[in-house]
Coordinates of C-alpha atoms in Angstrom, one line a residue:
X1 CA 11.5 -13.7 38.8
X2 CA 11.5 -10.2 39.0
X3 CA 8.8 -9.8 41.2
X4 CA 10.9 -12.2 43.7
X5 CA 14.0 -10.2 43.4
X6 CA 11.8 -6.5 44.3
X7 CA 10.1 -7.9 47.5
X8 CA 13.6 -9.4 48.6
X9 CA 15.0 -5.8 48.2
X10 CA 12.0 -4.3 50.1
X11 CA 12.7 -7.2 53.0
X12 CA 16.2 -6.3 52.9
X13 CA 15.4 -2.7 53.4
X14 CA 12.4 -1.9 54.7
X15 CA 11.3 1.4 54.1
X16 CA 10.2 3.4 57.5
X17 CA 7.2 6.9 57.1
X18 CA 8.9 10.3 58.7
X19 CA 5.9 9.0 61.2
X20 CA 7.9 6.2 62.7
X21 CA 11.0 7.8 62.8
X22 CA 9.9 10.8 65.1
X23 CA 8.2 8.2 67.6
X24 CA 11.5 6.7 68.0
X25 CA 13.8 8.9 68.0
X26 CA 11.3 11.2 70.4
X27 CA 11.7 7.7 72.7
X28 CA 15.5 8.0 72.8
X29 CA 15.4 11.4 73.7
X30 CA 12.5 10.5 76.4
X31 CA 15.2 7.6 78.1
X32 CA 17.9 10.2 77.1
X33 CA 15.9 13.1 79.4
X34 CA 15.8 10.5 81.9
X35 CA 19.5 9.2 82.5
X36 CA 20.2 12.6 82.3
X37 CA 17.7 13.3 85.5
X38 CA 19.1 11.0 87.4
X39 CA 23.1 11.2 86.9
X40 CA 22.6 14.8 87.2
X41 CA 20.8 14.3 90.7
X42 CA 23.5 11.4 92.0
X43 CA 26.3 13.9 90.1
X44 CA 25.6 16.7 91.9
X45 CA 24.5 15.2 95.8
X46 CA 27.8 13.8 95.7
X47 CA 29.7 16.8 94.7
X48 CA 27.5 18.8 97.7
X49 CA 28.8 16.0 100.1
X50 CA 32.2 16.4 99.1
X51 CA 33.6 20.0 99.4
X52 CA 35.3 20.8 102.3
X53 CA 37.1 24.2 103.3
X54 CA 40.3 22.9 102.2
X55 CA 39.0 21.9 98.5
X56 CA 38.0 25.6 98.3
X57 CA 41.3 26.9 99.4
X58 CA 43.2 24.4 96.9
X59 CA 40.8 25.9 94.4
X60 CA 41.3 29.9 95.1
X61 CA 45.0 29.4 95.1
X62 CA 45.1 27.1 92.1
X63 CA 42.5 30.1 90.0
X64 CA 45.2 32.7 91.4
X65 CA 48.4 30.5 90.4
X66 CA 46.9 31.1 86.7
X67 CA 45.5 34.3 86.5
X68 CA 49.3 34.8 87.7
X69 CA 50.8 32.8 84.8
X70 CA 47.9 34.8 82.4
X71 CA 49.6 37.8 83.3
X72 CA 53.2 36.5 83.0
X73 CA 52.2 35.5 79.9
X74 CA 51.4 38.3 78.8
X75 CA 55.0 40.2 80.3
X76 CA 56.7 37.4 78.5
X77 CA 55.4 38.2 75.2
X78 CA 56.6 41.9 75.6
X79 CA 60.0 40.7 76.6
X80 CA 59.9 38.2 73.6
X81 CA 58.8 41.3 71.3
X82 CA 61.3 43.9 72.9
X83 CA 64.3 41.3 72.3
X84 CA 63.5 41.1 68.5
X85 CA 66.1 43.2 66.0
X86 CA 63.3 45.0 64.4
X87 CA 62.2 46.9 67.7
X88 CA 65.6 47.8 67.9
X89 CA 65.8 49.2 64.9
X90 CA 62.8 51.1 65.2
X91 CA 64.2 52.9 67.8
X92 CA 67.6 53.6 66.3
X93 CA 66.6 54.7 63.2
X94 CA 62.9 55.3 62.6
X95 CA 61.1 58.5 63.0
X96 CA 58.4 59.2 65.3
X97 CA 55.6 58.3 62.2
X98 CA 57.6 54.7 61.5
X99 CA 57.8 54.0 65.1
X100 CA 54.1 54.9 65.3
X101 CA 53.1 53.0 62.4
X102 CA 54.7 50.3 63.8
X103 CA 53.0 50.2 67.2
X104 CA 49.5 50.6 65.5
X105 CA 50.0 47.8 62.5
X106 CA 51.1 45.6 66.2
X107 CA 48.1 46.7 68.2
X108 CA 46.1 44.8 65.5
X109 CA 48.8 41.7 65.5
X110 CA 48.8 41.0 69.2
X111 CA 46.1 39.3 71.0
X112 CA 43.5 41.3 73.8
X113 CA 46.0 44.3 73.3
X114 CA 44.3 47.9 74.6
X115 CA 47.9 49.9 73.4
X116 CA 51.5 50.1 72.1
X117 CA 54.3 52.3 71.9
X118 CA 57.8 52.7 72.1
X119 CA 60.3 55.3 74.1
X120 CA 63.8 56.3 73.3
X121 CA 66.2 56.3 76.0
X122 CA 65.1 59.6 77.3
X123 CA 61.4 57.9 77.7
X124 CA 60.1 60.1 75.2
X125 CA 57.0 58.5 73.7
X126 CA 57.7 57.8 69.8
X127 CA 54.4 58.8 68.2
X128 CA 51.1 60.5 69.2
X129 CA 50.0 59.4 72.2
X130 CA 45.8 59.8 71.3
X131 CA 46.5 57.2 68.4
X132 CA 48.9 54.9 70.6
X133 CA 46.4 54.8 73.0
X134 CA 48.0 56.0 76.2
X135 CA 46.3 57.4 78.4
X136 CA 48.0 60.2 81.1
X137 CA 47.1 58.0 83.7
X138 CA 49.4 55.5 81.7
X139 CA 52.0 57.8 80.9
X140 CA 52.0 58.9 84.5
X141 CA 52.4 55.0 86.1
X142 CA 55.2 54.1 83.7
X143 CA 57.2 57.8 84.7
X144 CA 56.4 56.5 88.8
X145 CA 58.2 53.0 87.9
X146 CA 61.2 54.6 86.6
X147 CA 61.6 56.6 88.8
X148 CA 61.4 53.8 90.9
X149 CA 58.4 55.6 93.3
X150 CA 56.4 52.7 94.3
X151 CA 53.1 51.6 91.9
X152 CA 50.7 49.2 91.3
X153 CA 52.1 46.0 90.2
X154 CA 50.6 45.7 87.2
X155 CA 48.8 49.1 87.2
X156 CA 44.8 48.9 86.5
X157 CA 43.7 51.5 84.7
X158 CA 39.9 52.0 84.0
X159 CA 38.4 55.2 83.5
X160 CA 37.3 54.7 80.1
X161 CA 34.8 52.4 80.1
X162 CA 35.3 49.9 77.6
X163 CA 38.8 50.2 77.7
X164 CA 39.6 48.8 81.3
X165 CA 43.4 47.5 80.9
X166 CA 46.6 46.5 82.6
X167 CA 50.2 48.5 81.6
X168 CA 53.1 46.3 81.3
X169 CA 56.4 47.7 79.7
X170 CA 59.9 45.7 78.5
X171 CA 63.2 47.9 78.1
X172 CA 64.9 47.5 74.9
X173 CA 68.6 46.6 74.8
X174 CA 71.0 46.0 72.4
X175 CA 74.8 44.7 72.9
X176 CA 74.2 45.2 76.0
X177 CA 73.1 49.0 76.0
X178 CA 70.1 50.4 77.4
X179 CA 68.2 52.0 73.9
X180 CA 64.5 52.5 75.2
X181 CA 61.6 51.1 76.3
X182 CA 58.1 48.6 74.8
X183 CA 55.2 49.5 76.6
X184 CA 51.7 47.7 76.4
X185 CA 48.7 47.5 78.0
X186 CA 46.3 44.2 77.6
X187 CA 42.6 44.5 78.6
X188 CA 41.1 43.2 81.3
X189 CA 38.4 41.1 79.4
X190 CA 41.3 38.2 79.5
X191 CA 41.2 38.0 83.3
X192 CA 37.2 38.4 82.6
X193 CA 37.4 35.0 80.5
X194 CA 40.0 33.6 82.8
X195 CA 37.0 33.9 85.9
X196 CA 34.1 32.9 83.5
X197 CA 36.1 29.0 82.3
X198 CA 36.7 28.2 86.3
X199 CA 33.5 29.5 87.7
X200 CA 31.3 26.7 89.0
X201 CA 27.8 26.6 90.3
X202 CA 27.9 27.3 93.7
X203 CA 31.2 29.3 93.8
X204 CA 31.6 33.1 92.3
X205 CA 35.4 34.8 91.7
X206 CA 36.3 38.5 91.7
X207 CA 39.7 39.9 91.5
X208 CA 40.4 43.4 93.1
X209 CA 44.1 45.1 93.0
X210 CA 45.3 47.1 95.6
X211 CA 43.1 50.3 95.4
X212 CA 39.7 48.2 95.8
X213 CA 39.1 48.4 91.9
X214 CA 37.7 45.4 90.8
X215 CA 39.6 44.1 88.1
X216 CA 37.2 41.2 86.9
X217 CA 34.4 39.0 88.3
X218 CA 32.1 36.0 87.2
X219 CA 28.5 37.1 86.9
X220 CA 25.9 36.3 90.0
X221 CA 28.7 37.5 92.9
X222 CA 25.8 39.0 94.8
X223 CA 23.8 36.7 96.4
X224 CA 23.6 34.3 99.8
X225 CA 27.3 33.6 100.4
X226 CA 28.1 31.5 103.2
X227 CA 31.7 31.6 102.8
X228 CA 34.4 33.5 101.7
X229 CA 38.2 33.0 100.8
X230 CA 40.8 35.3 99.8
X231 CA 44.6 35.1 98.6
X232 CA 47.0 37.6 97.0
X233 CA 47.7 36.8 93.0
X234 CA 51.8 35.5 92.9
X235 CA 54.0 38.3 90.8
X236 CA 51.1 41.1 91.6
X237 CA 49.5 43.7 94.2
X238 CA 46.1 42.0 93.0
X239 CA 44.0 39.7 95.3
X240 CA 41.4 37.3 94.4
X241 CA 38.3 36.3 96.2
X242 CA 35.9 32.9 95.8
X243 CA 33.1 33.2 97.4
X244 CA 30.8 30.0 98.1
X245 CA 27.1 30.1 98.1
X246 CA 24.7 28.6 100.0
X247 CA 23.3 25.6 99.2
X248 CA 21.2 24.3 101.7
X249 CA 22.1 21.0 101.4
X250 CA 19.3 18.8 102.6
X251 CA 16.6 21.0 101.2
X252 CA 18.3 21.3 97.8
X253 CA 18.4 17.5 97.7
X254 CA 15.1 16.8 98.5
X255 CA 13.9 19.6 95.9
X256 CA 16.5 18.2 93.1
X257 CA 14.8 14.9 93.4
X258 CA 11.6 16.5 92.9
X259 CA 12.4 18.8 90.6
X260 CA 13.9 16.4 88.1
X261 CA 11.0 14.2 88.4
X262 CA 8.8 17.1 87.6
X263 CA 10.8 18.2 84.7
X264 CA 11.2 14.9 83.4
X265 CA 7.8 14.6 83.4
X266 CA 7.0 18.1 81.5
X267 CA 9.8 18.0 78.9
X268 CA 8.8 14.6 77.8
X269 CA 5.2 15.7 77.5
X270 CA 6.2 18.9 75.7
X271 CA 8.6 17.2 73.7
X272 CA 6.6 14.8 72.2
X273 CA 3.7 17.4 71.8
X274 CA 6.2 19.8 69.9
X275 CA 7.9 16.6 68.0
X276 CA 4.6 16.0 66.9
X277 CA 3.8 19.5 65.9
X278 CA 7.0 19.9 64.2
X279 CA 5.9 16.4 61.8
X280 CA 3.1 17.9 61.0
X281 CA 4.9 21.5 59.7
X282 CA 7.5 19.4 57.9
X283 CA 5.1 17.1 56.1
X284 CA 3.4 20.6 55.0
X285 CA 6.5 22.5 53.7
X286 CA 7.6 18.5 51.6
X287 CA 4.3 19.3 49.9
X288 CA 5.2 23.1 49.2
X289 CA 8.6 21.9 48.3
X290 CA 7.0 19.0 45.7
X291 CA 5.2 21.7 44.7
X292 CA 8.7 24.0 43.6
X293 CA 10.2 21.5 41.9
X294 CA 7.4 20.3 40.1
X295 CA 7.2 23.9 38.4
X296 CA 10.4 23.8 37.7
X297 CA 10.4 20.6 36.2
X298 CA 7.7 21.6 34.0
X299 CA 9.7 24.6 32.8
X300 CA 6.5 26.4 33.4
X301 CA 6.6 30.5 35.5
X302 CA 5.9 30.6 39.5
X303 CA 3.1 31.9 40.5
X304 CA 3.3 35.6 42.2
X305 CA 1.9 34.3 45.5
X306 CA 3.6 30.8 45.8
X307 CA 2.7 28.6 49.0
X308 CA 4.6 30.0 52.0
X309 CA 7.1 27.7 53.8
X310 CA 6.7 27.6 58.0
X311 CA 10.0 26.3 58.6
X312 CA 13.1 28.6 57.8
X313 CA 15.2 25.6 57.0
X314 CA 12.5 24.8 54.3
X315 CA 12.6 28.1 53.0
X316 CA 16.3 28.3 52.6
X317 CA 16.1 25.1 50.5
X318 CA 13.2 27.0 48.8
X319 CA 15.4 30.0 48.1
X320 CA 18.7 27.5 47.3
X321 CA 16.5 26.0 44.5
X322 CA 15.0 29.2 43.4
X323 CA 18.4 30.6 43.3
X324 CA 20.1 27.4 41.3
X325 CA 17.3 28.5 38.6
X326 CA 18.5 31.9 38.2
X327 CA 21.9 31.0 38.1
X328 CA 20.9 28.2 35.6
X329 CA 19.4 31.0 33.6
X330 CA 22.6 33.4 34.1
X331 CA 25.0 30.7 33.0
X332 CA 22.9 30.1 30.0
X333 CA 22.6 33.8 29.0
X334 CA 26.3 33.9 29.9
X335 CA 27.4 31.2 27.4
X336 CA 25.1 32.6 24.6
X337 CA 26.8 35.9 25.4
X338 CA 30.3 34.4 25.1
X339 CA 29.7 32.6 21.9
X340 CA 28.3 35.7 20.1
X341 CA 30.5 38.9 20.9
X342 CA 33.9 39.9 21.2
X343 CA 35.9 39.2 24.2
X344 CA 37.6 42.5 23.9
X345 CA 35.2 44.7 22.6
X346 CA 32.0 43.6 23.5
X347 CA 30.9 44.0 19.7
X348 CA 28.6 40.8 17.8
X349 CA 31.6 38.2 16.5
X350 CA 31.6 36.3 12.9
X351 CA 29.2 33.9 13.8
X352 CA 26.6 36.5 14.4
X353 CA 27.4 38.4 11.0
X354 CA 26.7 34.8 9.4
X355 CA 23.8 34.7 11.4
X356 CA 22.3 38.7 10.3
X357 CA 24.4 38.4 6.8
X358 CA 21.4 35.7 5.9
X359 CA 18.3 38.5 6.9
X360 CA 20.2 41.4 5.1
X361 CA 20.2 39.0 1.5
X362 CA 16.6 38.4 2.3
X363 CA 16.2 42.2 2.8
X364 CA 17.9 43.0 -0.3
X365 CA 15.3 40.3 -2.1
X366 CA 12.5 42.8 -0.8
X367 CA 13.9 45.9 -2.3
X368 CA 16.0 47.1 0.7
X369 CA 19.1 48.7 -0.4
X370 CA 21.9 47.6 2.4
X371 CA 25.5 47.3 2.2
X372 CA 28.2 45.6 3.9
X373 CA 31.6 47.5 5.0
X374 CA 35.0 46.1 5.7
X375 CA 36.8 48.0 7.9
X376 CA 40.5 47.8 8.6
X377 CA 42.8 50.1 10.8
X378 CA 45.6 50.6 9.2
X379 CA 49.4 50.8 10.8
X380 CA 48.4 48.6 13.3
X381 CA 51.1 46.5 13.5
X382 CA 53.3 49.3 13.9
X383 CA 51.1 50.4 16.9
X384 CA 51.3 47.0 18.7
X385 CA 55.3 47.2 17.8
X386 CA 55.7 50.8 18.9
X387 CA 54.0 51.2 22.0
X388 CA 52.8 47.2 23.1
X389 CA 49.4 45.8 22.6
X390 CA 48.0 47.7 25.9
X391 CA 48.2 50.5 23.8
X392 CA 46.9 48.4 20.5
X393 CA 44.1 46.6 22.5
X394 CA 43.0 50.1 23.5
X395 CA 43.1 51.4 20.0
X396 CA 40.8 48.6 19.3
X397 CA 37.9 49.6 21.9
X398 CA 38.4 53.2 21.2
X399 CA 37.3 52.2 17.5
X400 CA 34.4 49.6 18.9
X401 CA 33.0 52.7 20.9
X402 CA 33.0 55.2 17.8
X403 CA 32.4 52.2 15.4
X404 CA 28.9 51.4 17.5
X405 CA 27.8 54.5 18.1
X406 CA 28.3 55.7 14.6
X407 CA 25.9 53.0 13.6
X408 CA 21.8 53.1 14.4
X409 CA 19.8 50.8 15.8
X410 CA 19.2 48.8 12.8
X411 CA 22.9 48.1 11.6
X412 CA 24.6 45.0 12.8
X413 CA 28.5 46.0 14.2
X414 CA 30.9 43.1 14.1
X415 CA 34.5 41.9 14.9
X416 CA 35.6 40.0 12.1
X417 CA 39.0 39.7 14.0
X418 CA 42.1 41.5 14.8
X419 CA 41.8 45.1 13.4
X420 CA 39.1 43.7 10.8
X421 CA 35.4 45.2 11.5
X422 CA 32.6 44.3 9.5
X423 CA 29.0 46.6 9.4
X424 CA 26.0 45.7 7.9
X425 CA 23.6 48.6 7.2
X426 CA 20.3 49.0 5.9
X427 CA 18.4 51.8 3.7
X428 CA 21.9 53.7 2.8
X429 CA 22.8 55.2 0.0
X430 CA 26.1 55.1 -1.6
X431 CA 26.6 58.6 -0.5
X432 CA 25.2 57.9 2.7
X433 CA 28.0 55.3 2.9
X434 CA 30.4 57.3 2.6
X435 CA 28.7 60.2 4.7
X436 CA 28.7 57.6 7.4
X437 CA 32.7 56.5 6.9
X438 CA 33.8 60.0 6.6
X439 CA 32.1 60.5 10.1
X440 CA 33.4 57.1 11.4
X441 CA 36.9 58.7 10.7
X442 CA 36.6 62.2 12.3
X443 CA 35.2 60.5 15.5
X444 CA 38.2 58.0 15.7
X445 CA 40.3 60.9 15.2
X446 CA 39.4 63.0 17.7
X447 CA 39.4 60.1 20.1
X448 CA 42.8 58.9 19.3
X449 CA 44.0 62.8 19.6
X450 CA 42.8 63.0 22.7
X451 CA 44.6 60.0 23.5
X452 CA 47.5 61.2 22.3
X453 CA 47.2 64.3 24.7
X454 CA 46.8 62.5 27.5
X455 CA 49.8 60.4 27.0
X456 CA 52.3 62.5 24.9
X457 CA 51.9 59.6 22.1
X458 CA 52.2 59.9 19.1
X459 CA 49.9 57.3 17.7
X460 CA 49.2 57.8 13.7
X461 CA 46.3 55.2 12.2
X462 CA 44.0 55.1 9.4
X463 CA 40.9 53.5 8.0
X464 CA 40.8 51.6 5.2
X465 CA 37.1 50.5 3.9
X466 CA 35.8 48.4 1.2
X467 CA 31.9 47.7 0.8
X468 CA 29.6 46.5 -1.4
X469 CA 25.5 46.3 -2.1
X470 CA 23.7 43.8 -1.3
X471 CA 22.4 42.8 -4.3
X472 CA 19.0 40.4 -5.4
X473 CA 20.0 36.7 -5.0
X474 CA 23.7 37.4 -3.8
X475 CA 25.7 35.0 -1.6
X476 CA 27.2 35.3 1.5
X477 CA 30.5 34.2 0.6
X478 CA 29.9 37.0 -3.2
X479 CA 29.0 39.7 -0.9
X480 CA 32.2 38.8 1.2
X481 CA 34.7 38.5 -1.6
X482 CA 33.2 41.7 -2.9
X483 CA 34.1 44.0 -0.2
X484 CA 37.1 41.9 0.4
X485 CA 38.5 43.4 -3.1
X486 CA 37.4 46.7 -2.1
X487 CA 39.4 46.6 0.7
X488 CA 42.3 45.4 -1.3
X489 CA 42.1 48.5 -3.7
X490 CA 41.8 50.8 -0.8
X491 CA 45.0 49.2 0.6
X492 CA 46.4 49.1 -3.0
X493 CA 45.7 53.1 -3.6
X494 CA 47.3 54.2 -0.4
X495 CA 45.0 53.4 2.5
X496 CA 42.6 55.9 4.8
X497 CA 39.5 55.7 2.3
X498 CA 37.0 54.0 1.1
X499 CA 36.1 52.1 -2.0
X500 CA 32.7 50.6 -3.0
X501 CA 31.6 47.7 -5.7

């Protein structure tokens, strides 16, 4: 029954090899190529047969109509921007530096903008002009047009490379009152794109303003033109000019027909020689990829040398998986680091002191003299309550960075929680004990002083400490109460000392 129910899964799906599927999908693309060949050759007789001089004179006037609108476009959004309350304000109120400001945070706002500024009433330019980006030759256009001598409509200026743009300027009023002036300039890259997205492949545009500057162009203008047309751009001094290339009609047809047969006939050849190829890359890198992930799955360490990928795709997906190891990895280390230190203070937290609290009482069976010491800050409550727990929290990693490095190598330094610090430390004596709390204190002291400097605070602690041997056959929880009623006697007597049973 069950060998029934596989093969009528495997006749309801049949599996196809990476083999099969290259064949036919290389077969598609082969009928694809072909269609392609022959619309394109229909396509394109037709559209030789078709043009006429009128379609081309429809055309140029249509391209000018919106290289017209492009550039209204862009007047209008000046106007728009020069109508708003804020520019007004800027020039009523603001200083040369606002009003600059403000023109620079813009020339990043507005779209294909070259520069901004604004002029008060007396057309003095508001800011630096270097930084505004105006130019003299700007400057001196914008002082022709209001004085009303005659200039280019919109003027072209292009003498830094890189920088070619148009000037067009908006006054500012307000109820009615002349107050000053916008002026912009856009680059010429926008009449640039305009050309490139209505260029076709027989006919090439240039626009040229009044001076015989050539404002824009689509690439390939030079070349056997058998035709050209001109018309003056509505709303400017600027003309445009399509010229139409030759293209020899009855040769070109003959040679299309030929030329797409021939191309046919080496692209498929080429395509299915690469397609093969390319099967037999891939079905190489699968078996360096099996290879990754079979190391991986084994847990065991990649070779120096692994097998080197061909295809970058493949060795993307070998990095990907190489990378989700390490950050496997990380994320473990990371959540073994969270669950034993500190959150605050980066110090081991009462499940590690559990964890060393069980070696040091095997230590202590060997005839190693350790202790464990409480330690508790006191007045720190009053610390959280006087100045906030900012100031508390830092009071806490001020002590963890004298509490660790007061301690060697060998100790164990713990959080216990809140101001409660617990050290385990080996080979003491008594009097090294309190040697070592003495030094604890006049570390934390000059730290906290120095706090205390910085901020005019007037931050007043101690340290209270109660510890305890770690004696031959002890229990965690004896050695624990032990120094616990240490503490409490230190506490008891008056705090800042330290006590030891």
């Amino acid at each position: 029954m069950g060998s029934s129910n596989k093969n009528n899964a495997e006749q309801g799906h049949a599996i196809t090899s990476l083999r099969q599927h290259t064949l036919r999908y290389t077969f598609i693309i082969f009928v694809v190529i072909f269609f392609a060949a022959v619309i394109h050759y229909l396509v394109f007789s037709q559209y030789l047969h078709s043009l006429d001089h009128r379609e081309y004179q429809e055309s140029l006037e249509r391209t000018a109509q919106n290289i017209s609108r492009s550039v209204n476009f862009y007047q209008l959004l000046i106007n728009r921007m020069a109508a708003q309350p804020k520019v007004a304000d800027m020039l009523n109120f603001a200083n040369k530096h606002q009003a600059q400001s403000w023109a620079v945070d813009m020339q990043a706002i507005v779209p294909d903008v070259i520069g901004m500024a604004l002029f008060d009433k007396q057309h003095k330019l508001l800011g630096d002009s270097e930084k505004l980006r105006l130019s003299q030759s700007c400057l001196g256009d914008m002082q022709k047009r209001l004085q009303g001598i005659p200039t280019a409509q919109p003027p072209v200026h292009h003498r830094i490379i890189g920088l070619e743009h148009y000037d067009v300027i908006a006054p500012v009023h307000q109820d009615g009152e002349y107050i000053g002036m916008l002026f912009s300039s856009f680059s010429l890259e926008v009449i640039e794109r305009l050309l490139d997205d209505l260029a076709a492949e027989n006919l090439r545009y240039r626009v040229v303003n009044s001076t015989g500057y050539m404002i824009a162009e689509t690439s390939g203008f030079n070349g056997e033109i058998i035709d050209i047309y001109k018309t003056v751009i509505p709303e400017t001094d600027w003309y445009i000019e399509m010229a139409v290339l030759s293209s020899r009609e009855n040769a070109l047809v003959t040679s299309l027909l030929v030329s797409n047969f021939v191309t046919f006939i080496l692209v498929s050849g080429i395509l299915y020689f690469s397609m093969s190829r390319l099967f037999h890359v891939v079905l190489q890198d699968f078996d360096t990829l099996g290879w990754l992930i079979g190391r991986i799955r084994s847990g065991s360490q990649q070779d120096e040398n692994p097998p080197v990928t061909r295809l970058k795709e493949t060795e993307g997906v070998m990095r990907f998986i190489q990378y989700c190891t390490e950050e496997i990895g990380r994320y473990q280390r990371k959540l073994e680091q969270e669950s034993t230190t500190d959150e605050l203070t980066g110090l081991y937290n009462r499940r590690v002191l559990n964890q060393y609290l069980e070696k040091f009482l095997d230590l202590a069976n060997h005839d190693h003299t350790s202790y464990l010491v409480i330690i508790d800050i006191d007045l720190f409550k009053e610390i959280n309550d006087t100045y906030g727990h900012d100031v508390g929290d830092k009071v806490l990693l001020y002590f963890s960075e004298v509490f660790k490095k007061n301690c060697r190598e060998a100790d164990v330094c713990t959080r216990a929680g809140g101001d409660e610090f617990i050290a385990l430390l080996v080979d003491y004596s008594k009097q090294d004990i309190e040697s070592w709390y003495h030094e604890l204190c006049r570390k934390m002291w000059e730290r906290i002083d120095q706090y205390n400097l910085d901020t005019n605070y007037e931050i007043k602690f101690g340290l209270s400490a109660g510890c305890t041997l770690i004696r031959n056959n002890d229990l965690k929880s004896a050695v624990l109460k032990r120094a616990d009623e240490a503490l409490y006697k230190v506490k008891a007597s008056g705090r800042n000392s330290i006590q030891c049973l």
